[in-house]
Coordinates of C-alpha atoms in Angstrom, one line a residue:
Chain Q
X14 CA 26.3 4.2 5.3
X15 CA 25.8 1.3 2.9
X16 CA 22.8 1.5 1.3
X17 CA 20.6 -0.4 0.3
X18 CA 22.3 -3.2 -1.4
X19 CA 21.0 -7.0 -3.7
X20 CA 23.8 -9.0 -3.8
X21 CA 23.2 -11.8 -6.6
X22 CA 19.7 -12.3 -6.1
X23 CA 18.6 -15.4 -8.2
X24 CA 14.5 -16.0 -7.8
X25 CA 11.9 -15.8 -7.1
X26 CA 10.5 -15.9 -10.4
X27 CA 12.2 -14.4 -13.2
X28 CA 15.6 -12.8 -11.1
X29 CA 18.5 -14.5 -12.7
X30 CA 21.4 -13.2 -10.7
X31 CA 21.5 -9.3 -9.5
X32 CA 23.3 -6.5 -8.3
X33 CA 21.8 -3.7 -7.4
X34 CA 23.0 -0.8 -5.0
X35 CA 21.1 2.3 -4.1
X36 CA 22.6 4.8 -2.2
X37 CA 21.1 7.2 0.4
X38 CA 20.5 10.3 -1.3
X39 CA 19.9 9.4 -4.8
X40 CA 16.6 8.1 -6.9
X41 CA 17.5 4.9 -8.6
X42 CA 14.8 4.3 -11.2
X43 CA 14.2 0.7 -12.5
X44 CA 13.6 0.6 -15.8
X45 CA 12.5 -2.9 -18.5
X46 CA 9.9 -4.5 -19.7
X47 CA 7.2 -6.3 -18.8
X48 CA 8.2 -9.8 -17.0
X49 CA 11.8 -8.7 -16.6
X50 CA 11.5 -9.0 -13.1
X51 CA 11.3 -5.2 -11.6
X52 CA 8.4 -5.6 -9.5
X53 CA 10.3 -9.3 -7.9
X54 CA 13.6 -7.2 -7.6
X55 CA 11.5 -4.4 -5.6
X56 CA 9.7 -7.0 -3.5
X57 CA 12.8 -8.9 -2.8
X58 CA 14.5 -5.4 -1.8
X59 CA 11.8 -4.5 0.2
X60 CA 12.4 -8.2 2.3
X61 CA 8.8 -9.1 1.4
X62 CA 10.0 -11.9 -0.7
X63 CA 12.8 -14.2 0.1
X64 CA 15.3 -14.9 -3.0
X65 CA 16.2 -18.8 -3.7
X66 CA 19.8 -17.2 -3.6
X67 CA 21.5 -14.0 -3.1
X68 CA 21.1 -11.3 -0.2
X69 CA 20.0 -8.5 0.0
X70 CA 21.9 -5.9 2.7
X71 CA 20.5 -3.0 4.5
X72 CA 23.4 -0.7 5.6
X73 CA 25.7 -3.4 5.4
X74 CA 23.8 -6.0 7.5
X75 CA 21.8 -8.7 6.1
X76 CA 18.0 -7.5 5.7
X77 CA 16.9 -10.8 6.6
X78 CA 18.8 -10.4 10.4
X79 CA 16.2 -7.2 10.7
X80 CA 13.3 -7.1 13.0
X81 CA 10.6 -6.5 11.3
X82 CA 9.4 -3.2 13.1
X83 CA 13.3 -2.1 12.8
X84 CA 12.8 -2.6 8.7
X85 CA 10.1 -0.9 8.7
X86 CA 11.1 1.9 10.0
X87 CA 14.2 1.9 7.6
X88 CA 12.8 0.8 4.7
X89 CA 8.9 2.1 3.3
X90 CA 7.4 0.4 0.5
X91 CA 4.2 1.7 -1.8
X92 CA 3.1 -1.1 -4.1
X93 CA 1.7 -0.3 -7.6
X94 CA -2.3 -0.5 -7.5
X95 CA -2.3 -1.7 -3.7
X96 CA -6.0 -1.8 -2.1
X97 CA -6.8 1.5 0.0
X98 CA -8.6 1.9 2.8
X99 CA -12.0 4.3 1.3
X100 CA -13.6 4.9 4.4
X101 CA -10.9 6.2 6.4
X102 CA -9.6 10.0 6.7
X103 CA -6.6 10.8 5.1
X104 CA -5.0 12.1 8.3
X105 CA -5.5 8.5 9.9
X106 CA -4.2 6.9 6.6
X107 CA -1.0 8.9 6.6
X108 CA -0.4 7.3 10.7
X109 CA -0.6 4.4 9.7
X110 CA 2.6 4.7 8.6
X111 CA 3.8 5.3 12.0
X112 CA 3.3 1.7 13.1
X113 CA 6.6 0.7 12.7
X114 CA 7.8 3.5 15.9
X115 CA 4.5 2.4 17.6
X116 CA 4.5 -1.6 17.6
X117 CA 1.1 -3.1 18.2
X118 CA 0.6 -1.5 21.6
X119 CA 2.3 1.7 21.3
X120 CA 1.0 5.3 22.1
X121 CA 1.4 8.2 19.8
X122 CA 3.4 10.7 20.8
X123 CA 5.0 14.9 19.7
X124 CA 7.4 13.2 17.5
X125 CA 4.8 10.6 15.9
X126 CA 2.0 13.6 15.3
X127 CA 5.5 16.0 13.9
X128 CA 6.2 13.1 11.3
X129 CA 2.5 13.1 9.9
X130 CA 2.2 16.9 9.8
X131 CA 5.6 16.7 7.5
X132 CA 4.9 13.9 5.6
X133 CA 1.5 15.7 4.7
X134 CA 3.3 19.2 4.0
X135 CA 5.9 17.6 1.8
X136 CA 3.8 15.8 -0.5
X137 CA 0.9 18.6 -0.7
X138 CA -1.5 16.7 0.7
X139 CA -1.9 18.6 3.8
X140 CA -4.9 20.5 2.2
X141 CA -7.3 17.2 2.2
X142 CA -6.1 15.7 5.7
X143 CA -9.7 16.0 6.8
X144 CA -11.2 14.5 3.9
X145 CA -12.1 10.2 3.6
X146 CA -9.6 8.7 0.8
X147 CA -12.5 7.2 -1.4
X148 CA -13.3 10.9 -1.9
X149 CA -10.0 11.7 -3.7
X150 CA -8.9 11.9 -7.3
X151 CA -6.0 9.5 -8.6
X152 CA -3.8 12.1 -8.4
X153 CA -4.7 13.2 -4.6
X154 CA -5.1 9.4 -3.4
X155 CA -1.7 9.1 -4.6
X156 CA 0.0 11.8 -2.9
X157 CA -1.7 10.4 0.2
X158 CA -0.5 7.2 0.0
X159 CA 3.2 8.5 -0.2
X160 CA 2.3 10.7 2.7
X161 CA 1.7 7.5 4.2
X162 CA 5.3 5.5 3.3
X163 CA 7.0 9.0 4.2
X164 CA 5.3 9.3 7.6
X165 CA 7.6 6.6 9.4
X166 CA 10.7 8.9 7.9
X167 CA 12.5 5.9 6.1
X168 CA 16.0 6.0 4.5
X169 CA 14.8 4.1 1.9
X170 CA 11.6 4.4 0.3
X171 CA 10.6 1.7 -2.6
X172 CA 8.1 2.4 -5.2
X173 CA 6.3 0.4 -7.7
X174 CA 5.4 2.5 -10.7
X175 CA 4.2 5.2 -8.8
X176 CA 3.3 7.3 -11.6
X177 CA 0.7 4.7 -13.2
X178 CA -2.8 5.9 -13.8
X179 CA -1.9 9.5 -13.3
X180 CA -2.2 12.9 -15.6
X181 CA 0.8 14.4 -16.4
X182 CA 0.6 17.4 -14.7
X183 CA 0.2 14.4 -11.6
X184 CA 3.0 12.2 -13.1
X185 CA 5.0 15.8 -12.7
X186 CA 3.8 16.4 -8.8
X187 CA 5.4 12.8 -7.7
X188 CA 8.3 12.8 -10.0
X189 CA 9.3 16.2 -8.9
X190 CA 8.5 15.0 -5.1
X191 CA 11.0 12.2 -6.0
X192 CA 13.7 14.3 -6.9
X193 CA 12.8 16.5 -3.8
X194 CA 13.1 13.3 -1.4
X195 CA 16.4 12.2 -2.6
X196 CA 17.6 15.7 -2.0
X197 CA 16.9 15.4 1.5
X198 CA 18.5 12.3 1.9
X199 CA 16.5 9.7 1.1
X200 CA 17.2 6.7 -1.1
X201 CA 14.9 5.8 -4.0
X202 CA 13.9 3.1 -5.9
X203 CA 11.3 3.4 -8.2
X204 CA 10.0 1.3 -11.1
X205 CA 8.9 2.9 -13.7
X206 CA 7.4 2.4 -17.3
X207 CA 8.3 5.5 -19.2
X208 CA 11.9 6.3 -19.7
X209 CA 11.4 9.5 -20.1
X210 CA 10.5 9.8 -16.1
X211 CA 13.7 7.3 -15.6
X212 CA 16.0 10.5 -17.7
X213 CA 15.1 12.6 -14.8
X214 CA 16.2 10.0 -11.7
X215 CA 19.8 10.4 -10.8
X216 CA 20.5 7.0 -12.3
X217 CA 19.0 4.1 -14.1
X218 CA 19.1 0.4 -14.1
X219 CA 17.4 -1.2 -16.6
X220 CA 16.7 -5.2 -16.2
X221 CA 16.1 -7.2 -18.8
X222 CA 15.1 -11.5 -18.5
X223 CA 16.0 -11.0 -15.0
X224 CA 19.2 -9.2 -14.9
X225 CA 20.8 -5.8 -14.6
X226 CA 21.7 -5.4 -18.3
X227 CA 22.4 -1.4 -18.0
X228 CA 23.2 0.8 -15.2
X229 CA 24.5 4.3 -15.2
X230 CA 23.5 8.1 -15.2
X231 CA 20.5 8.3 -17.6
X232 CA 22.1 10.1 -20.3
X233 CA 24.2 7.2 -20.7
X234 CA 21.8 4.6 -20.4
X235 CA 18.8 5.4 -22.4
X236 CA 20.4 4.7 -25.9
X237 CA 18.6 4.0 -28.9
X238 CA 20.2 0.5 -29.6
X239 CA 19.4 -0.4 -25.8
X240 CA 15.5 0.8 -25.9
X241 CA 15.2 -0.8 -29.2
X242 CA 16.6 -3.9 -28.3
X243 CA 13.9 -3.6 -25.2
X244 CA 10.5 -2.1 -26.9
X245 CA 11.1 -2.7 -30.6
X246 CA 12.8 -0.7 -33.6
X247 CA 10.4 2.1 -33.4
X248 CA 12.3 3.6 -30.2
X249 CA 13.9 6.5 -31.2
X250 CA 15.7 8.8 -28.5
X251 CA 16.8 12.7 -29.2
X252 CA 18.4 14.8 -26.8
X253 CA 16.6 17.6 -25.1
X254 CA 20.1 19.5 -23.9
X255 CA 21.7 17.3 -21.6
X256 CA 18.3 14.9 -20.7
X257 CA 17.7 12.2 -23.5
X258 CA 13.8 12.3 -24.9
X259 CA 12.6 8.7 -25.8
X260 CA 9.8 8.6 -28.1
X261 CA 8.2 6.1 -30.3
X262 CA 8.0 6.2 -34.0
X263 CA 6.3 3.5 -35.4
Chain U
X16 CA -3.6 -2.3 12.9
X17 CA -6.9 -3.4 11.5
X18 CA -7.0 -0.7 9.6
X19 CA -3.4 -1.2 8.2
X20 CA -4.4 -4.7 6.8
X21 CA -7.0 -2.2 4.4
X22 CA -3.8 -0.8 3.2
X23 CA -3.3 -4.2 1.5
X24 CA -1.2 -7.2 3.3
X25 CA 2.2 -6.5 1.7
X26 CA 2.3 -3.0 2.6
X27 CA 0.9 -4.3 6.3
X28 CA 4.2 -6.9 5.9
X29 CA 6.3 -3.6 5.0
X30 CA 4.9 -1.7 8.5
X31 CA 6.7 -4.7 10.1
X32 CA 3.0 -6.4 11.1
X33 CA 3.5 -10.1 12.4
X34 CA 1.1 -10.9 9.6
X35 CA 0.7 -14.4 10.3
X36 CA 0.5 -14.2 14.3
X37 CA -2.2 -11.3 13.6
X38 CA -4.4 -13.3 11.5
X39 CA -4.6 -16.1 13.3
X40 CA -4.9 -14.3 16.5
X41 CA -8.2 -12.7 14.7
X42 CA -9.6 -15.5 13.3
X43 CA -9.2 -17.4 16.5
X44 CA -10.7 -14.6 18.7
X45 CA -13.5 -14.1 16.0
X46 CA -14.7 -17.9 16.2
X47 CA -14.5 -17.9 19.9
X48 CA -16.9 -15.1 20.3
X49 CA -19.2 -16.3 17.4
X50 CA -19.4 -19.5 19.2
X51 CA -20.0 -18.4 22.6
X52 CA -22.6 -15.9 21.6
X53 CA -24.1 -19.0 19.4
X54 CA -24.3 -21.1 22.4
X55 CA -26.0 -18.2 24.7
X56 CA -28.6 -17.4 22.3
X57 CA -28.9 -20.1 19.5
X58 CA -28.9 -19.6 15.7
X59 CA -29.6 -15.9 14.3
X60 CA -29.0 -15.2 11.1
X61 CA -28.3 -11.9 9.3
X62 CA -27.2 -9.7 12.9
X63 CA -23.3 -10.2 12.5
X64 CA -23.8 -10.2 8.7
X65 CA -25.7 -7.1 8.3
X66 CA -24.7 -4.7 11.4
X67 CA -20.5 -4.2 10.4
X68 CA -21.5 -3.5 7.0
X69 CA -24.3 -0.9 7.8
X70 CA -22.5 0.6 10.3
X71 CA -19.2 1.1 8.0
X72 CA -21.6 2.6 5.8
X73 CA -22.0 5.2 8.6
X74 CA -19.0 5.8 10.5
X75 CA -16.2 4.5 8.0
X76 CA -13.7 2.5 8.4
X77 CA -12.0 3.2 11.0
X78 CA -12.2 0.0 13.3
X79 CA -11.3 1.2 16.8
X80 CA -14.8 3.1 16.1
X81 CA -16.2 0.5 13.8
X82 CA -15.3 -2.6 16.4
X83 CA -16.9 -1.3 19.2
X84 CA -19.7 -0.1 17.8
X85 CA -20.5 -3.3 15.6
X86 CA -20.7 -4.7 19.2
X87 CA -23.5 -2.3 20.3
X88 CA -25.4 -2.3 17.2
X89 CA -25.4 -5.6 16.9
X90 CA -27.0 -5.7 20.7
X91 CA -29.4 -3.1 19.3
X92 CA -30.7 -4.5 16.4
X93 CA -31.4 -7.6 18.1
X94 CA -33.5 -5.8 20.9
X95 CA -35.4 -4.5 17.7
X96 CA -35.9 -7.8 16.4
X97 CA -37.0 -9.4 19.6
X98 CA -39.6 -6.6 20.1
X99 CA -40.6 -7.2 17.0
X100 CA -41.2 -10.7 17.1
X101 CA -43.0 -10.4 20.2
X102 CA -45.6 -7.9 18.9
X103 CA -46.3 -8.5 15.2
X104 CA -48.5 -11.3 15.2
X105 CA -49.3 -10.7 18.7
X106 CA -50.6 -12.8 21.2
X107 CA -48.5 -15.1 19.1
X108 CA -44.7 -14.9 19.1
X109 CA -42.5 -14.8 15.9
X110 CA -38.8 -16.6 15.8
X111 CA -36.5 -14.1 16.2
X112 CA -34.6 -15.3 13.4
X113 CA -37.4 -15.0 11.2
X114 CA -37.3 -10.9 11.8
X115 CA -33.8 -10.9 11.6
X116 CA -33.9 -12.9 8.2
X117 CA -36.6 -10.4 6.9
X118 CA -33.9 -7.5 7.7
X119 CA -31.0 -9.0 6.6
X120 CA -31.8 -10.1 3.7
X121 CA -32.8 -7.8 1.8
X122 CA -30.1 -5.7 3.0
X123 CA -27.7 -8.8 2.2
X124 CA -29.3 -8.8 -1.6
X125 CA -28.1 -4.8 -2.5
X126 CA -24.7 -5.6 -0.5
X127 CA -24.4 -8.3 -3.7
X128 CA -26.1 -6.1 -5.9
X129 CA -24.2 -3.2 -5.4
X130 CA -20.8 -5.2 -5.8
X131 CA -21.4 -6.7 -8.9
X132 CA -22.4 -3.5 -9.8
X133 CA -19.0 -2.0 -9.0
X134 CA -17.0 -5.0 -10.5

């Protein structure tokens, strides 16, 4: 298996030529700051958004030679902040994510109602199934929403800072389910904001005016003269035995 | 699928929706009914405005319920509206739309009210 694979993507927007593989079994988080292009690269990634040049290859095949159900049922996508559905129950949320087995006529079957009940157990949201969204804290809605990605059992699954808005001890439910995901075989890309989430992915890219400027296991990665180049002098980064700790010190 | 387009369009996109096709599809099915239900009955404001939005209010969002039962309650409140219109100022008859407009309305005003509230 190939991965999931950008192959000199220049454009949309601010992508100025980049590589970018992610492998089945491993979260890839994507680190940089703001306007360097993350959210494009995912969109690209995702085939939402077609690059000016470059390619981006599902398991060795170009993602653009895909059918659209057949990349949807590879490849899941949560966007940051998306609009949500309030009035519906989270149980018919979570289906939704089963469209791409279904098509537009398709009838639900054992194996569509199996996928739901798992995505809903793995992501501990199985205790509000009944509930309507709008009724759910951040933390809750979010777990749903993943529920939903999971529910059409990608290989891939691509997230856009899927941590924002959430408490820590929420931040700590997804990141951990991240982890979790990968171990099962799933390949993740996440962008995130705080580095200190990106210490615990299995590796980090970080992008920076539109290209991969860093790449690597975290530990080697999240270096002071790096993160102060990015965010300003005040980044300073300790290590917490083998993780590195990135905080701010103005 | 309706109610994957209330998951946003992109994340509709990544469920492999023809996006596009669907809209279009809608759009054009939605004019043709308006207008054939337009040239049955004439002008009445306020019934297709008002009834989704009261009724989502009820049974949520789910639009194989919601669809359907727009339909109906649509039907419904006209009925209500006709009656009505034909007793109120009795022996005379109101417009319809008038009735409708005196519903609607009002209902259409919290709708706004209740958005900008939100926002």
């Amino acid at each position: 298996m190939g991965g999931l694979e950008a192959r000199g993507i220049v454009g949309p927007f601010a992508l100025k030529g980049v590589d970018l593989l992610l492998r089945p079994g491993e979260w890839l988080a994507l680190l940089g700051p703001n306007g360097s292009g993350k959210t494009t690269l995912l969109r690209v990634m995702a085939g939402l958004l077609r690059p000016r040049r470059g390619e981006v290859l599902l398991e060795e095949r170009p993602l653009r030679a895909y059918g659209s159900y057949e990349r949807g049922r590879l490849l899941a996508y949560l966007p940051q902040n998306g609009p949500y559905p309030e009035g519906l129950l989270v149980e018919e949320v979570v289906r939704l994510g089963r469209l791409p087995h279904l098509g537009l006529w398709g009838r639900e079957g054992g194996e569509d109602r199996e996928a739901v009940d798992w995505a809903l157990e793995v992501t501990g949201a199985s205790a509000f199934r009944g509930r309507l969204l709008g009724t759910l804290s951040g933390g809750e809605r979010q777990r749903v929403l993943l529920a939903r990605a999971l529910a059409g059992r990608p290989r891939y699954l691509l997230l856009d800072e899927p941590t924002t808005f959430l408490d820590l001890a929420h931040q700590g439910v997804v990141v951990g389910l991240l982890r979790r995901l990968a171990g099962m075989g799933l390949g993740v890309l996440s962008v995130l904001h705080d580095p200190n989430q990106a210490a615990l992915a299995h590796r980090v890219a970080v992008l920076e005016g539109g290209r991969v400027v860093a790449e690597g296991g975290p530990e080697a990665v999240l270096q002071e003269p790096l993160l102060a180049r990015l965010y300003g002098a005040g980044v300073r980064v300790v290590r917490l035995g083998e993780r590195p700790h990135v905080y701010l010190d103005p | 699928m309706l109610n994957a387009l209330g998951l946003g369009e992109e994340t509709a996109k990544s469920l492999g929706l023809p996006l596009e096709a669907l809209k279009l599809l809608l759009l054009g099915a939605a004019s043709l009914l308006t207008a054939s239900a337009v040239a049955q009955a004439g002008i009445i404001g306020f019934v297709g405005l008002v009834t989704p939005h009261l009724l989502r209010r009820l049974l949520g969002e789910d639009y194989r319920l919601l669809l359907p039962a727009s339909a109906l309650g649509g039907g419904a409140l006209l009925a209500l509206a006709d009656l009505l219109a034909r007793t109120l100022a009795r022996p005379a008859e109101l417009p319809v739309g008038v009735v409708t407009t005196l519903l609607g309305g009002p209902f259409f005003l919290y709708l706004m009210w209740r958005r900008r509230g939100r926002a």
